[in-house]
């Protein structure tokens, strides 16, 4: 085994909404964890509530971090969060910066998701449509829990409304007031990389006709889903990955915000079927090298 990706601190991979460690034999971080481990990195994909508020998920993540530190003897961890997992990671770092060396946001809705705003308008609280939407989310989360084989901890609570509110522009604005670390001062800018001893990074993608909808993505239904979801965007129309806007994703040092990757492609879903010329796994291996070079 080589050691070119062996970071000083373990890499903790935090999933987003409806996330999992492994469904039957299929991993959330398809091809990513295995490649990082091949390079010598210590990698821990973790589980938090598949559907719940950022704060609830953040407290669960802190428990996981403490467990990993006990098991490895490491002093800190590097958190890598996808989608809502980025907010979950930010919460943990804000509350316990002594335990976190870095936070990396991968397509994180760090200023909220316009898709979440649209769903809030289209499915208002108290309506039949909202109850049906919530029921379908609970059903999906319950089914995935039954099929989960990579997590063996206690049953984690589900709260659909709390999760939705955590992802809206309004909800994330409240969260950002409490956890501002790494946020840009201007829209579309970069934030401070080092805050309270924690380094902050981010990257994200955008839907790019002729690239992200070509290649193996022609066989990937999630790419079609992202293209449909992108129609709900108004502020960042034409500049989103289907679920998160390009500039909304910015946190700390922005490694890139226009990779030809939709919201699922960026973590190599589904089965590594991504757009023409895209290589999401390489983004993670390059970042491990970046963290290692920074002494993290």
mmCIF file of N, CA and C in Angstrom, residues 2-3 13 28-29 32 37 40 48 53 78 129 153 162 166-167 193 199 209 245 252 262 284:
data_model
loop_
_atom_site.group_PDB
_atom_site.id
_atom_site.type_symbol
_atom_site.label_atom_id
_atom_site.label_comp_id
_atom_site.label_asym_id
_atom_site.label_seq_id
_atom_site.Cartn_x
_atom_site.Cartn_y
_atom_site.Cartn_z
ATOM 1 N N UNK A 2 0.559 2.178 -0.864
ATOM 2 C CA UNK A 2 1.290 3.434 -0.895
ATOM 3 C C UNK A 2 0.789 4.351 0.213
ATOM 4 N N UNK A 3 1.508 5.449 0.419
ATOM 5 C CA UNK A 3 1.159 6.380 1.494
ATOM 6 C C UNK A 3 0.976 7.811 0.996
ATOM 7 N N UNK A 13 -16.061 10.973 6.569
ATOM 8 C CA UNK A 13 -16.950 11.281 5.444
ATOM 9 C C UNK A 13 -18.386 11.371 5.943
ATOM 10 N N UNK A 28 -22.210 4.753 -0.164
ATOM 11 C CA UNK A 28 -22.572 6.142 -0.499
ATOM 12 C C UNK A 28 -21.444 6.808 -1.287
ATOM 13 N N UNK A 29 -20.211 6.604 -0.816
ATOM 14 C CA UNK A 29 -19.046 7.241 -1.428
ATOM 15 C C UNK A 29 -18.441 6.256 -2.433
ATOM 16 N N UNK A 32 -14.772 6.098 -3.807
ATOM 17 C CA UNK A 32 -13.975 7.173 -3.207
ATOM 18 C C UNK A 32 -13.226 6.682 -1.976
ATOM 19 N N UNK A 37 -8.243 4.852 0.713
ATOM 20 C CA UNK A 37 -7.584 3.848 1.541
ATOM 21 C C UNK A 37 -6.413 3.204 0.816
ATOM 22 N N UNK A 40 -3.362 5.014 1.393
ATOM 23 C CA UNK A 40 -2.843 5.055 2.750
ATOM 24 C C UNK A 40 -3.624 5.897 3.734
ATOM 25 N N UNK A 48 -25.329 9.636 10.156
ATOM 26 C CA UNK A 48 -26.140 10.499 11.012
ATOM 27 C C UNK A 48 -27.581 10.325 10.545
ATOM 28 N N UNK A 53 -32.675 17.746 11.359
ATOM 29 C CA UNK A 53 -32.081 19.077 11.355
ATOM 30 C C UNK A 53 -30.561 18.981 11.365
ATOM 31 N N UNK A 78 -10.304 15.223 10.002
ATOM 32 C CA UNK A 78 -10.659 16.043 8.852
ATOM 33 C C UNK A 78 -12.065 15.656 8.427
ATOM 34 N N UNK A 129 -50.707 17.960 0.520
ATOM 35 C CA UNK A 129 -49.518 17.743 -0.310
ATOM 36 C C UNK A 129 -48.259 17.629 0.539
ATOM 37 N N UNK A 153 -25.099 1.184 14.796
ATOM 38 C CA UNK A 153 -25.378 1.922 16.021
ATOM 39 C C UNK A 153 -26.857 1.956 16.338
ATOM 40 N N UNK A 162 -37.994 19.375 10.091
ATOM 41 C CA UNK A 162 -36.768 19.987 10.611
ATOM 42 C C UNK A 162 -35.659 19.936 9.574
ATOM 43 N N UNK A 166 -33.887 23.207 7.691
ATOM 44 C CA UNK A 166 -32.436 23.366 7.783
ATOM 45 C C UNK A 166 -31.789 23.641 6.441
ATOM 46 N N UNK A 167 -32.494 23.338 5.346
ATOM 47 C CA UNK A 167 -31.909 23.474 4.012
ATOM 48 C C UNK A 167 -32.430 24.689 3.246
ATOM 49 N N UNK A 193 -9.747 30.835 5.256
ATOM 50 C CA UNK A 193 -9.405 29.411 5.261
ATOM 51 C C UNK A 193 -9.197 28.897 6.679
ATOM 52 N N UNK A 199 -9.280 24.575 9.315
ATOM 53 C CA UNK A 199 -9.183 25.022 7.930
ATOM 54 C C UNK A 199 -10.466 24.664 7.175
ATOM 55 N N UNK A 209 -24.699 21.708 -20.152
ATOM 56 C CA UNK A 209 -25.173 21.008 -21.355
ATOM 57 C C UNK A 209 -24.025 20.672 -22.298
ATOM 58 N N UNK A 245 -26.791 25.828 -5.513
ATOM 59 C CA UNK A 245 -26.243 26.835 -6.403
ATOM 60 C C UNK A 245 -24.732 26.948 -6.285
ATOM 61 N N UNK A 252 -14.859 28.937 2.894
ATOM 62 C CA UNK A 252 -13.416 28.928 3.014
ATOM 63 C C UNK A 252 -12.729 29.110 1.674
ATOM 64 N N UNK A 262 -23.161 16.992 -11.552
ATOM 65 C CA UNK A 262 -24.409 17.276 -10.856
ATOM 66 C C UNK A 262 -24.270 16.907 -9.384
ATOM 67 N N UNK A 284 -11.181 14.044 -4.748
ATOM 68 C CA UNK A 284 -10.960 13.616 -3.367
ATOM 69 C C UNK A 284 -9.511 13.208 -3.127
#
